C-alpha positions as a printed Julia matrix, in Angstrom:
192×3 Matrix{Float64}:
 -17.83  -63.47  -28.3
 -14.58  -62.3   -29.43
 -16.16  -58.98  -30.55
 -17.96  -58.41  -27.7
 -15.06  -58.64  -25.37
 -12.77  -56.54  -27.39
 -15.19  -53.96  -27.64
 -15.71  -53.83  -24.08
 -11.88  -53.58  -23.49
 -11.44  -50.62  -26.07
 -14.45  -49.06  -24.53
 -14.38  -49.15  -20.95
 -10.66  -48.72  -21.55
 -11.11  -45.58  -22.71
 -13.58  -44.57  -20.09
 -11.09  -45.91  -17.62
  -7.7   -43.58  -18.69
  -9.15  -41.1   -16.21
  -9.18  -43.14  -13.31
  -6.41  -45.83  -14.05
  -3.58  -43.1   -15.72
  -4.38  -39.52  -14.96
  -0.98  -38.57  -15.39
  -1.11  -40.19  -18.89
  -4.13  -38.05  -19.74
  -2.95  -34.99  -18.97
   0.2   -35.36  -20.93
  -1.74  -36.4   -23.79
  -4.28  -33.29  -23.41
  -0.67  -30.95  -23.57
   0.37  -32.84  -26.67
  -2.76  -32.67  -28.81
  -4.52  -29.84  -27.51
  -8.28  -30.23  -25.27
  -9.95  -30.57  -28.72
  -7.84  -32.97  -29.77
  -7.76  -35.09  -27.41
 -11.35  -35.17  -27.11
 -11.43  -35.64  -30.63
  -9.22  -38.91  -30.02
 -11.09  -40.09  -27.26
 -14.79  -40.0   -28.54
 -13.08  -41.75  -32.19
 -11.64  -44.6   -29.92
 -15.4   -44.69  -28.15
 -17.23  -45.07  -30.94
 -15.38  -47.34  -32.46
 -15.33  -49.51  -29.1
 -18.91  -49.16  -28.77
 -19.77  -49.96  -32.36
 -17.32  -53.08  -32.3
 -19.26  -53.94  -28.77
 -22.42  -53.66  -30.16
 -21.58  -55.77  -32.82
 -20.27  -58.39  -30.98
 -23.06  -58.54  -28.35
 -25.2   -58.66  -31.56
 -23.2   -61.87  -33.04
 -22.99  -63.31  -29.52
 -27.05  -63.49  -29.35
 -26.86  -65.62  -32.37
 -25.37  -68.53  -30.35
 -26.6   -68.14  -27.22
 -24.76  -69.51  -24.11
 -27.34  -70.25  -20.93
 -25.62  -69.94  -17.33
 -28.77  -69.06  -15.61
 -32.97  -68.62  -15.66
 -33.95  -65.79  -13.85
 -37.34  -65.67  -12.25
 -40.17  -63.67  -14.29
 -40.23  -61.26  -11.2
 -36.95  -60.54  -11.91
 -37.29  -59.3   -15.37
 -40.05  -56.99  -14.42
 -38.09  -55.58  -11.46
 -35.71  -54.39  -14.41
 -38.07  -51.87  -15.62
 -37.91  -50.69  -11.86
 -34.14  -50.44  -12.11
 -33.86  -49.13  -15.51
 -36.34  -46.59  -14.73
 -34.34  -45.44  -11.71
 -31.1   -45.79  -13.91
 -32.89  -43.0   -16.84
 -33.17  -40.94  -13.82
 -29.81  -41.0   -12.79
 -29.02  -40.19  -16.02
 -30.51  -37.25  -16.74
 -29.41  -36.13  -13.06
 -25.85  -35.77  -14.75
 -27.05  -32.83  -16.84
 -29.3   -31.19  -15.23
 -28.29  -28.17  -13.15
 -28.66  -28.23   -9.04
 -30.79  -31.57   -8.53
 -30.45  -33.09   -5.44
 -29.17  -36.63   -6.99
 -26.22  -34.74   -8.33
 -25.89  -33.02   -5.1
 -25.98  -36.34   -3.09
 -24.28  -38.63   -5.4
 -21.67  -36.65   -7.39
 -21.61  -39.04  -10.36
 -25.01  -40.25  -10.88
 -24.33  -40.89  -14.31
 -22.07  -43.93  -12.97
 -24.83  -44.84  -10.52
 -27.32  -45.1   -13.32
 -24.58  -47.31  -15.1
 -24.56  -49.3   -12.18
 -28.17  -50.16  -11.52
 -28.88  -50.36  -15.37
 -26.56  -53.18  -15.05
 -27.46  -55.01  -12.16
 -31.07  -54.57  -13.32
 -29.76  -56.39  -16.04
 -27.89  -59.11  -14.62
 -30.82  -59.99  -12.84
 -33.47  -60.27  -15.59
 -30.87  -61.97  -18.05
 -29.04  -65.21  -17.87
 -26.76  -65.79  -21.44
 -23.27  -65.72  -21.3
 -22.97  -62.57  -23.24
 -25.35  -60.73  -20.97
 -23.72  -61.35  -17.93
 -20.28  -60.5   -20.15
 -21.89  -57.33  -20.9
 -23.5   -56.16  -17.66
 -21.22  -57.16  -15.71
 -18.17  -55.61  -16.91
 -20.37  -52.51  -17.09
 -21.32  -52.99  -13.46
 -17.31  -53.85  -12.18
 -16.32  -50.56  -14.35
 -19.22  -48.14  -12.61
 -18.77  -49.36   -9.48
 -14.85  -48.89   -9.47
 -14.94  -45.59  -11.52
 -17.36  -44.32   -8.85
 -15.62  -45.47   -5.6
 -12.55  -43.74   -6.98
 -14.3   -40.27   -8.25
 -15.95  -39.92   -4.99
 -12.5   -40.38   -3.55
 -11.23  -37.99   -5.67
 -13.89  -35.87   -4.67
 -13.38  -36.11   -1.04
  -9.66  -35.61   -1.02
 -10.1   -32.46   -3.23
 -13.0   -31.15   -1.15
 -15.19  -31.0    -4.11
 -18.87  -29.91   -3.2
 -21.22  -30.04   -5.6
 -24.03  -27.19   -5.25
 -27.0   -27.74   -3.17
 -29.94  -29.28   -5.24
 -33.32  -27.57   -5.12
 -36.96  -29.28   -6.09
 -37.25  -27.44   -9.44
 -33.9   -29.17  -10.74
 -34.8   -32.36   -8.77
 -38.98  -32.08  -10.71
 -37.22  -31.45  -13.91
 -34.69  -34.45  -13.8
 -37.26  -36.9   -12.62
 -39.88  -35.56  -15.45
 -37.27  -35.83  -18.1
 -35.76  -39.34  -17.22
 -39.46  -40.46  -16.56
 -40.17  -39.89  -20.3
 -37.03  -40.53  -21.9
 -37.24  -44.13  -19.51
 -40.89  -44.5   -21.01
 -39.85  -43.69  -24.49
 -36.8   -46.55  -24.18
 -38.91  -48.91  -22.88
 -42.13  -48.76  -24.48
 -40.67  -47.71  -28.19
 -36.96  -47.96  -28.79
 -35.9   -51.03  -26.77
 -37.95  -53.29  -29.09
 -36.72  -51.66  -31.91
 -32.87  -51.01  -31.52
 -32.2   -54.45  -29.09
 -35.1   -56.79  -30.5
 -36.39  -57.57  -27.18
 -39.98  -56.28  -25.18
 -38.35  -55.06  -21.98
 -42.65  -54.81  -20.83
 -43.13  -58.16  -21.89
């Protein structure tokens, strides 16, 4: 468990410096250079994502129960994971209406993949997991959306081609996750 929470600090840390220190950031940006920095900051993700998966890996080894959920709420997670994929892939793609309406809907997919979660899981390390997922998404996006507003940042208008084209891509990538790689990478049927 160890791992798993120390890989959660060093990564959502590091996803954090832009909304906890700013300041901090931007000094560190003049200091190494853009590339540098960003050179820095995905070496310190990786390595807090590798050290997380490892440790949520070691925690399912000696599992901790804290609650059953019901079998309905396991399936509803394909629902939420589905919507989540969709989010995604609304980060990326050029004038959807998600991005439009939501301004980060990368951190709204982060926040229903984990709720999803937290609902169809009940170990220790899950709700570990999710949840600090789910308290980091939900800050980070109440405070970019305040950024947002107090800059009087408008994101352009979304039109139905870049809304057809996110839905169709995180439609298949969500299919791809959940019918193929989830098995394979996690060990666990998400459709089962």
């Amino acid at each position: 468990m160890t791992l798993l929470i120390l890989g959660l600090l060093l990564f959502l840390g590091v996803h954090s410096i832009s909304m906890l220190a700013p300041g901090w950031r931007t000094r560190q940006i003049a200091r190494f250079g853009d590339m540098g920095w960003k050179g820095l900051y995905s070496l310190a993700s990786v390595v807090g994502l590798v050290v997380l998966m490892i440790g949520f890996r070691d925690a399912r080894l000696a599992p901790v129960l804290l609650y059953v959920p019901p079998l309905a709420l396991r399936h509803l997670n394909a629902l939420f994971t589905l919507v989540a994929f969709v989010l995604f892939v609304a980060a990326y793609v050029p004038r959807n209406h998600f991005k439009a309406r939501l301004g980060h809907p990368m951190l709204a997919g982060v926040k229903v993949w984990a709720f999803g979660h937290l609902l169809a899981t009940g170990m220790l390390h899950d709700v570990l997991l999710f949840g600090a997922f789910l308290l980091w998404a939900t800050t980070d996006f109440v405070i970019s959306r305040r950024r947002d507003r107090a800059a009087g940042t408008v994101y352009p208008a979304g039109t139905l081609r870049g809304t057809l084209v996110t839905i169709a891509v995180g439609v298949a990538a969500w299919a791809f996750f959940a019918f193929y790689l989830h098995l394979r990478w996690i060990g666990v049927n998400p459709m089962h």
